[in-house]
mmCIF file of N, CA, C and O in Angstrom:
data_model
loop_
_atom_site.group_PDB
_atom_site.id
_atom_site.type_symbol
_atom_site.label_atom_id
_atom_site.label_comp_id
_atom_site.label_asym_id
_atom_site.label_seq_id
_atom_site.Cartn_x
_atom_site.Cartn_y
_atom_site.Cartn_z
ATOM 1 N N MET A 1 -53.944 -22.173 -55.546
ATOM 2 C CA MET A 1 -53.555 -22.984 -54.420
ATOM 3 C C MET A 1 -52.145 -23.513 -54.674
ATOM 4 O O MET A 1 -51.888 -24.184 -55.681
ATOM 5 N N ALA A 2 -51.215 -23.183 -53.813
ATOM 6 C CA ALA A 2 -49.830 -23.578 -53.990
ATOM 7 C C ALA A 2 -49.671 -25.069 -53.731
ATOM 8 O O ALA A 2 -50.273 -25.625 -52.819
ATOM 9 N N ARG A 3 -48.826 -25.701 -54.533
ATOM 10 C CA ARG A 3 -48.573 -27.129 -54.379
ATOM 11 C C ARG A 3 -47.379 -27.334 -53.452
ATOM 12 O O ARG A 3 -46.300 -27.741 -53.897
ATOM 13 N N VAL A 4 -47.576 -27.034 -52.173
ATOM 14 C CA VAL A 4 -46.516 -27.147 -51.175
ATOM 15 C C VAL A 4 -47.072 -27.900 -49.970
ATOM 16 O O VAL A 4 -48.159 -27.589 -49.481
ATOM 17 N N CYS A 5 -46.324 -28.878 -49.489
ATOM 18 C CA CYS A 5 -46.720 -29.619 -48.292
ATOM 19 C C CYS A 5 -46.555 -28.713 -47.072
ATOM 20 O O CYS A 5 -45.522 -28.064 -46.903
ATOM 21 N N ASP A 6 -47.576 -28.665 -46.226
ATOM 22 C CA ASP A 6 -47.540 -27.801 -45.045
ATOM 23 C C ASP A 6 -46.532 -28.282 -44.001
ATOM 24 O O ASP A 6 -46.004 -27.477 -43.233
ATOM 25 N N LEU A 7 -46.253 -29.569 -43.942
ATOM 26 C CA LEU A 7 -45.396 -30.100 -42.883
ATOM 27 C C LEU A 7 -43.956 -30.330 -43.316
ATOM 28 O O LEU A 7 -43.036 -30.162 -42.521
ATOM 29 N N THR A 8 -43.737 -30.716 -44.562
ATOM 30 C CA THR A 8 -42.373 -31.019 -44.994
ATOM 31 C C THR A 8 -41.798 -29.965 -45.925
ATOM 32 O O THR A 8 -40.595 -29.971 -46.176
ATOM 33 N N GLY A 9 -42.642 -29.091 -46.476
ATOM 34 C CA GLY A 9 -42.159 -28.062 -47.390
ATOM 35 C C GLY A 9 -41.850 -28.579 -48.786
ATOM 36 O O GLY A 9 -41.214 -27.883 -49.572
ATOM 37 N N LYS A 10 -42.299 -29.796 -49.111
ATOM 38 C CA LYS A 10 -42.056 -30.335 -50.451
ATOM 39 C C LYS A 10 -42.752 -29.467 -51.480
ATOM 40 O O LYS A 10 -43.887 -29.067 -51.303
ATOM 41 N N ARG A 11 -42.043 -29.182 -52.587
ATOM 42 C CA ARG A 11 -42.541 -28.337 -53.666
ATOM 43 C C ARG A 11 -42.393 -29.085 -54.990
ATOM 44 O O ARG A 11 -41.700 -30.092 -55.050
ATOM 45 N N PRO A 12 -43.017 -28.569 -56.067
ATOM 46 C CA PRO A 12 -42.797 -29.192 -57.372
ATOM 47 C C PRO A 12 -41.342 -29.097 -57.796
ATOM 48 O O PRO A 12 -40.657 -28.112 -57.525
ATOM 49 N N ARG A 13 -40.869 -30.151 -58.439
ATOM 50 C CA ARG A 13 -39.516 -30.180 -58.990
ATOM 51 C C ARG A 13 -39.621 -30.047 -60.508
ATOM 52 O O ARG A 13 -40.650 -30.344 -61.094
ATOM 53 N N VAL A 14 -38.543 -29.630 -61.149
ATOM 54 C CA VAL A 14 -38.530 -29.451 -62.596
ATOM 55 C C VAL A 14 -37.618 -30.492 -63.208
ATOM 56 O O VAL A 14 -36.536 -30.776 -62.686
ATOM 57 N N GLY A 15 -38.077 -31.060 -64.328
ATOM 58 C CA GLY A 15 -37.268 -32.044 -65.034
ATOM 59 C C GLY A 15 -37.608 -32.044 -66.506
ATOM 60 O O GLY A 15 -38.182 -31.080 -67.016
ATOM 61 N N ASN A 16 -37.275 -33.113 -67.189
ATOM 62 C CA ASN A 16 -37.511 -33.229 -68.621
ATOM 63 C C ASN A 16 -38.320 -34.465 -68.943
ATOM 64 O O ASN A 16 -38.132 -35.513 -68.326
ATOM 65 N N ASN A 17 -39.223 -34.335 -69.932
ATOM 66 C CA ASN A 17 -39.758 -35.494 -70.617
ATOM 67 C C ASN A 17 -38.729 -35.860 -71.678
ATOM 68 O O ASN A 17 -38.284 -34.981 -72.429
ATOM 69 N N VAL A 18 -38.336 -37.102 -71.734
ATOM 70 C CA VAL A 18 -37.348 -37.523 -72.718
ATOM 71 C C VAL A 18 -38.010 -38.548 -73.630
ATOM 72 O O VAL A 18 -38.447 -39.607 -73.178
ATOM 73 N N SER A 19 -38.080 -38.224 -74.917
ATOM 74 C CA SER A 19 -38.716 -39.106 -75.881
ATOM 75 C C SER A 19 -37.765 -40.213 -76.318
ATOM 76 O O SER A 19 -36.571 -40.215 -75.976
ATOM 77 N N HIS A 20 -38.282 -41.128 -77.111
ATOM 78 C CA HIS A 20 -37.457 -42.212 -77.641
ATOM 79 C C HIS A 20 -36.349 -41.653 -78.536
ATOM 80 O O HIS A 20 -35.257 -42.223 -78.615
ATOM 81 N N ALA A 21 -36.635 -40.534 -79.196
ATOM 82 C CA ALA A 21 -35.640 -39.880 -80.056
ATOM 83 C C ALA A 21 -34.731 -38.944 -79.253
ATOM 84 O O ALA A 21 -33.972 -38.171 -79.826
ATOM 85 N N ASN A 22 -34.831 -38.992 -77.930
ATOM 86 C CA ASN A 22 -34.016 -38.204 -77.008
ATOM 87 C C ASN A 22 -34.313 -36.705 -77.092
ATOM 88 O O ASN A 22 -33.455 -35.887 -76.769
ATOM 89 N N ASN A 23 -35.532 -36.337 -77.529
ATOM 90 C CA ASN A 23 -35.962 -34.940 -77.458
ATOM 91 C C ASN A 23 -36.354 -34.645 -76.022
ATOM 92 O O ASN A 23 -36.996 -35.469 -75.367
ATOM 93 N N LYS A 24 -35.990 -33.466 -75.546
ATOM 94 C CA LYS A 24 -36.272 -33.105 -74.156
ATOM 95 C C LYS A 24 -37.201 -31.904 -74.105
ATOM 96 O O LYS A 24 -36.928 -30.889 -74.742
ATOM 97 N N THR A 25 -38.278 -32.034 -73.346
ATOM 98 C CA THR A 25 -39.188 -30.916 -73.094
ATOM 99 C C THR A 25 -39.387 -30.818 -71.594
ATOM 100 O O THR A 25 -39.375 -31.824 -70.880
ATOM 101 N N LYS A 26 -39.551 -29.591 -71.111
ATOM 102 C CA LYS A 26 -39.675 -29.365 -69.670
ATOM 103 C C LYS A 26 -40.974 -29.946 -69.133
ATOM 104 O O LYS A 26 -42.004 -29.944 -69.797
ATOM 105 N N ARG A 27 -40.922 -30.412 -67.894
ATOM 106 C CA ARG A 27 -42.104 -30.898 -67.187
ATOM 107 C C ARG A 27 -41.932 -30.647 -65.704
ATOM 108 O O ARG A 27 -40.850 -30.273 -65.249
ATOM 109 N N ARG A 28 -43.019 -30.821 -64.951
ATOM 110 C CA ARG A 28 -42.980 -30.639 -63.496
ATOM 111 C C ARG A 28 -43.325 -31.942 -62.810
ATOM 112 O O ARG A 28 -44.214 -32.669 -63.238
ATOM 113 N N PHE A 29 -42.611 -32.211 -61.737
ATOM 114 C CA PHE A 29 -42.915 -33.347 -60.869
ATOM 115 C C PHE A 29 -43.586 -32.778 -59.628
ATOM 116 O O PHE A 29 -42.914 -32.201 -58.768
ATOM 117 N N ASN A 30 -44.915 -32.894 -59.537
ATOM 118 C CA ASN A 30 -45.656 -32.353 -58.403
ATOM 119 C C ASN A 30 -45.664 -33.350 -57.250
ATOM 120 O O ASN A 30 -45.734 -34.564 -57.472
ATOM 121 N N PRO A 31 -45.608 -32.856 -56.000
ATOM 122 C CA PRO A 31 -45.729 -33.777 -54.865
ATOM 123 C C PRO A 31 -47.156 -34.304 -54.761
ATOM 124 O O PRO A 31 -48.103 -33.639 -55.195
ATOM 125 N N ASN A 32 -47.295 -35.481 -54.213
ATOM 126 C CA ASN A 32 -48.609 -36.102 -54.049
ATOM 127 C C ASN A 32 -49.254 -35.527 -52.788
ATOM 128 O O ASN A 32 -49.062 -36.035 -51.684
ATOM 129 N N LEU A 33 -50.020 -34.450 -52.953
ATOM 130 C CA LEU A 33 -50.614 -33.750 -51.811
ATOM 131 C C LEU A 33 -52.048 -34.190 -51.585
ATOM 132 O O LEU A 33 -52.804 -34.409 -52.526
ATOM 133 N N GLN A 34 -52.416 -34.297 -50.316
ATOM 134 C CA GLN A 34 -53.770 -34.650 -49.906
ATOM 135 C C GLN A 34 -54.229 -33.649 -48.852
ATOM 136 O O GLN A 34 -53.449 -33.249 -47.994
ATOM 137 N N LYS A 35 -55.492 -33.251 -48.921
ATOM 138 C CA LYS A 35 -56.061 -32.378 -47.902
ATOM 139 C C LYS A 35 -56.629 -33.266 -46.802
ATOM 140 O O LYS A 35 -57.437 -34.148 -47.072
ATOM 141 N N LYS A 36 -56.181 -33.053 -45.577
ATOM 142 C CA LYS A 36 -56.509 -33.983 -44.491
ATOM 143 C C LYS A 36 -56.776 -33.219 -43.204
ATOM 144 O O LYS A 36 -56.094 -32.246 -42.907
ATOM 145 N N ARG A 37 -57.762 -33.672 -42.444
ATOM 146 C CA ARG A 37 -58.063 -33.098 -41.127
ATOM 147 C C ARG A 37 -57.415 -33.951 -40.054
ATOM 148 O O ARG A 37 -57.461 -35.173 -40.110
ATOM 149 N N PHE A 38 -56.816 -33.271 -39.060
ATOM 150 C CA PHE A 38 -56.175 -33.970 -37.952
ATOM 151 C C PHE A 38 -56.738 -33.442 -36.645
ATOM 152 O O PHE A 38 -56.982 -32.246 -36.504
ATOM 153 N N TYR A 39 -56.900 -34.345 -35.680
ATOM 154 C CA TYR A 39 -57.361 -33.968 -34.345
ATOM 155 C C TYR A 39 -56.147 -33.854 -33.437
ATOM 156 O O TYR A 39 -55.315 -34.754 -33.365
ATOM 157 N N ILE A 40 -56.061 -32.716 -32.739
ATOM 158 C CA ILE A 40 -54.969 -32.485 -31.794
ATOM 159 C C ILE A 40 -55.552 -32.554 -30.387
ATOM 160 O O ILE A 40 -56.259 -31.646 -29.954
ATOM 161 N N PRO A 41 -55.295 -33.643 -29.659
ATOM 162 C CA PRO A 41 -55.929 -33.819 -28.348
ATOM 163 C C PRO A 41 -55.462 -32.802 -27.306
ATOM 164 O O PRO A 41 -56.222 -32.468 -26.403
ATOM 165 N N GLU A 42 -54.224 -32.304 -27.427
ATOM 166 C CA GLU A 42 -53.730 -31.340 -26.441
ATOM 167 C C GLU A 42 -54.535 -30.052 -26.459
ATOM 168 O O GLU A 42 -54.713 -29.395 -25.441
ATOM 169 N N GLU A 43 -55.000 -29.665 -27.652
ATOM 170 C CA GLU A 43 -55.769 -28.425 -27.791
ATOM 171 C C GLU A 43 -57.255 -28.680 -27.982
ATOM 172 O O GLU A 43 -58.033 -27.733 -28.077
ATOM 173 N N ASP A 44 -57.646 -29.950 -28.076
ATOM 174 C CA ASP A 44 -59.035 -30.342 -28.317
ATOM 175 C C ASP A 44 -59.576 -29.625 -29.552
ATOM 176 O O ASP A 44 -60.629 -29.010 -29.529
ATOM 177 N N ALA A 45 -58.813 -29.705 -30.655
ATOM 178 C CA ALA A 45 -59.176 -28.984 -31.875
ATOM 179 C C ALA A 45 -58.818 -29.812 -33.106
ATOM 180 O O ALA A 45 -57.946 -30.678 -33.061
ATOM 181 N N TRP A 46 -59.533 -29.527 -34.193
ATOM 182 C CA TRP A 46 -59.258 -30.119 -35.489
ATOM 183 C C TRP A 46 -58.542 -29.082 -36.348
ATOM 184 O O TRP A 46 -58.891 -27.913 -36.326
ATOM 185 N N ILE A 47 -57.532 -29.513 -37.113
ATOM 186 C CA ILE A 47 -56.889 -28.623 -38.073
ATOM 187 C C ILE A 47 -56.874 -29.311 -39.438
ATOM 188 O O ILE A 47 -56.854 -30.546 -39.522
ATOM 189 N N THR A 48 -56.937 -28.521 -40.489
ATOM 190 C CA THR A 48 -56.875 -29.040 -41.848
ATOM 191 C C THR A 48 -55.536 -28.663 -42.443
ATOM 192 O O THR A 48 -55.155 -27.489 -42.435
ATOM 193 N N LEU A 49 -54.815 -29.660 -42.940
ATOM 194 C CA LEU A 49 -53.505 -29.442 -43.530
ATOM 195 C C LEU A 49 -53.450 -30.076 -44.915
ATOM 196 O O LEU A 49 -54.136 -31.057 -45.186
ATOM 197 N N LYS A 50 -52.650 -29.488 -45.781
ATOM 198 C CA LYS A 50 -52.374 -30.058 -47.093
ATOM 199 C C LYS A 50 -51.007 -30.727 -46.991
ATOM 200 O O LYS A 50 -49.980 -30.055 -46.918
ATOM 201 N N VAL A 51 -51.000 -32.065 -46.915
ATOM 202 C CA VAL A 51 -49.770 -32.797 -46.637
ATOM 203 C C VAL A 51 -49.476 -33.790 -47.749
ATOM 204 O O VAL A 51 -50.377 -34.275 -48.439
ATOM 205 N N SER A 52 -48.202 -34.087 -47.921
ATOM 206 C CA SER A 52 -47.786 -35.110 -48.878
ATOM 207 C C SER A 52 -48.052 -36.482 -48.263
ATOM 208 O O SER A 52 -48.184 -36.635 -47.047
ATOM 209 N N THR A 53 -48.107 -37.484 -49.114
ATOM 210 C CA THR A 53 -48.390 -38.828 -48.609
ATOM 211 C C THR A 53 -47.227 -39.346 -47.765
ATOM 212 O O THR A 53 -47.442 -40.125 -46.836
ATOM 213 N N SER A 54 -46.006 -38.898 -48.051
ATOM 214 C CA SER A 54 -44.885 -39.306 -47.201
ATOM 215 C C SER A 54 -45.013 -38.674 -45.817
ATOM 216 O O SER A 54 -44.625 -39.282 -44.813
ATOM 217 N N ALA A 55 -45.553 -37.459 -45.741
ATOM 218 C CA ALA A 55 -45.791 -36.831 -44.440
ATOM 219 C C ALA A 55 -46.887 -37.571 -43.678
ATOM 220 O O ALA A 55 -46.822 -37.682 -42.448
ATOM 221 N N LEU A 56 -47.892 -38.093 -44.388
ATOM 222 C CA LEU A 56 -48.936 -38.888 -43.731
ATOM 223 C C LEU A 56 -48.344 -40.135 -43.081
ATOM 224 O O LEU A 56 -48.729 -40.513 -41.975
ATOM 225 N N ARG A 57 -47.405 -40.762 -43.768
ATOM 226 C CA ARG A 57 -46.747 -41.945 -43.195
ATOM 227 C C ARG A 57 -45.952 -41.572 -41.951
ATOM 228 O O ARG A 57 -45.941 -42.308 -40.962
ATOM 229 N N THR A 58 -45.299 -40.409 -41.982
ATOM 230 C CA THR A 58 -44.543 -39.945 -40.819
ATOM 231 C C THR A 58 -45.475 -39.655 -39.656
ATOM 232 O O THR A 58 -45.162 -39.954 -38.503
ATOM 233 N N ILE A 59 -46.650 -39.071 -39.943
ATOM 234 C CA ILE A 59 -47.637 -38.791 -38.898
ATOM 235 C C ILE A 59 -48.138 -40.096 -38.287
ATOM 236 O O ILE A 59 -48.287 -40.205 -37.065
ATOM 237 N N ASN A 60 -48.388 -41.087 -39.125
ATOM 238 C CA ASN A 60 -48.843 -42.380 -38.611
ATOM 239 C C ASN A 60 -47.786 -43.030 -37.726
ATOM 240 O O ASN A 60 -48.105 -43.720 -36.762
ATOM 241 N N LYS A 61 -46.527 -42.798 -38.046
ATOM 242 C CA LYS A 61 -45.439 -43.407 -37.286
ATOM 243 C C LYS A 61 -45.161 -42.662 -35.986
ATOM 244 O O LYS A 61 -45.031 -43.269 -34.925
ATOM 245 N N ASN A 62 -45.055 -41.313 -36.051
ATOM 246 C CA ASN A 62 -44.603 -40.522 -34.905
ATOM 247 C C ASN A 62 -45.708 -39.790 -34.160
ATOM 248 O O ASN A 62 -45.486 -39.356 -33.032
ATOM 249 N N GLY A 63 -46.864 -39.596 -34.776
ATOM 250 C CA GLY A 63 -47.948 -38.849 -34.157
ATOM 251 C C GLY A 63 -47.969 -37.407 -34.639
ATOM 252 O O GLY A 63 -46.934 -36.829 -34.967
ATOM 253 N N ILE A 64 -49.170 -36.823 -34.674
ATOM 254 C CA ILE A 64 -49.335 -35.481 -35.217
ATOM 255 C C ILE A 64 -48.649 -34.433 -34.353
ATOM 256 O O ILE A 64 -48.076 -33.470 -34.867
ATOM 257 N N SER A 65 -48.641 -34.600 -33.046
ATOM 258 C CA SER A 65 -48.042 -33.586 -32.167
ATOM 259 C C SER A 65 -46.537 -33.472 -32.392
ATOM 260 O O SER A 65 -45.998 -32.363 -32.479
ATOM 261 N N ALA A 66 -45.851 -34.608 -32.500
ATOM 262 C CA ALA A 66 -44.408 -34.587 -32.710
ATOM 263 C C ALA A 66 -44.054 -34.009 -34.076
ATOM 264 O O ALA A 66 -43.098 -33.236 -34.206
ATOM 265 N N VAL A 67 -44.840 -34.344 -35.087
ATOM 266 C CA VAL A 67 -44.564 -33.854 -36.440
ATOM 267 C C VAL A 67 -44.823 -32.351 -36.521
ATOM 268 O O VAL A 67 -44.058 -31.612 -37.154
ATOM 269 N N LEU A 68 -45.888 -31.874 -35.866
ATOM 270 C CA LEU A 68 -46.168 -30.433 -35.849
ATOM 271 C C LEU A 68 -45.053 -29.666 -35.147
ATOM 272 O O LEU A 68 -44.628 -28.607 -35.605
ATOM 273 N N LYS A 69 -44.575 -30.215 -34.044
ATOM 274 C CA LYS A 69 -43.502 -29.557 -33.295
ATOM 275 C C LYS A 69 -42.244 -29.436 -34.153
ATOM 276 O O LYS A 69 -41.586 -28.396 -34.176
ATOM 277 N N LYS A 70 -41.927 -30.488 -34.909
ATOM 278 C CA LYS A 70 -40.751 -30.464 -35.780
ATOM 279 C C LYS A 70 -40.942 -29.483 -36.940
ATOM 280 O O LYS A 70 -40.010 -28.772 -37.314
ATOM 281 N N ALA A 71 -42.165 -29.414 -37.500
ATOM 282 C CA ALA A 71 -42.429 -28.496 -38.607
ATOM 283 C C ALA A 71 -42.333 -27.045 -38.152
ATOM 284 O O ALA A 71 -41.846 -26.183 -38.885
ATOM 285 N N VAL A 72 -42.762 -26.753 -36.932
ATOM 286 C CA VAL A 72 -42.638 -25.397 -36.383
ATOM 287 C C VAL A 72 -41.169 -25.053 -36.187
ATOM 288 O O VAL A 72 -40.725 -23.944 -36.510
ATOM 289 N N ALA A 73 -40.385 -26.006 -35.687
ATOM 290 C CA ALA A 73 -38.964 -25.754 -35.458
ATOM 291 C C ALA A 73 -38.218 -25.494 -36.765
ATOM 292 O O ALA A 73 -37.281 -24.692 -36.810
ATOM 293 N N GLN A 74 -38.641 -26.167 -37.840
ATOM 294 C CA GLN A 74 -37.989 -25.966 -39.125
ATOM 295 C C GLN A 74 -38.547 -24.773 -39.893
ATOM 296 O O GLN A 74 -38.012 -24.412 -40.924
ATOM 297 N N GLY A 75 -39.631 -24.181 -39.400
ATOM 298 C CA GLY A 75 -40.185 -22.981 -40.017
ATOM 299 C C GLY A 75 -41.149 -23.227 -41.151
ATOM 300 O O GLY A 75 -41.478 -22.305 -41.896
ATOM 301 N N TYR A 76 -41.653 -24.450 -41.312
ATOM 302 C CA TYR A 76 -42.599 -24.739 -42.382
ATOM 303 C C TYR A 76 -44.014 -24.299 -42.046
ATOM 304 O O TYR A 76 -44.824 -24.081 -42.923
ATOM 305 N N ILE A 77 -44.319 -24.185 -40.764
ATOM 306 C CA ILE A 77 -45.681 -23.859 -40.335
ATOM 307 C C ILE A 77 -45.612 -22.898 -39.152
ATOM 308 O O ILE A 77 -44.724 -22.987 -38.317
ATOM 309 N N MET A 78 -46.535 -21.950 -39.135
ATOM 310 C CA MET A 78 -46.662 -21.034 -37.999
ATOM 311 C C MET A 78 -47.785 -21.569 -37.131
ATOM 312 O O MET A 78 -48.947 -21.567 -37.528
ATOM 313 N N TYR A 79 -47.450 -22.057 -35.948
ATOM 314 C CA TYR A 79 -48.440 -22.758 -35.128
ATOM 315 C C TYR A 79 -48.479 -22.171 -33.750
ATOM 316 O O TYR A 79 -47.518 -21.784 -33.187
#
């Protein structure tokens, strides 16, 4: 299962663990993804999306229809 947000396209980032002795080892910063069901009243249907928590806040602010329309325009989702 890929760690990619369906609406924003957020992916894991790469960085370093830095110890007190300044030793650096590679690590990954994964996005905080949640599996969530959304109801779309225009289509009278439920869809399940894997979204980041920041995308959930955007959905709460703007509504699922507006966010889906923007994600389709940016090419993150085929809808």
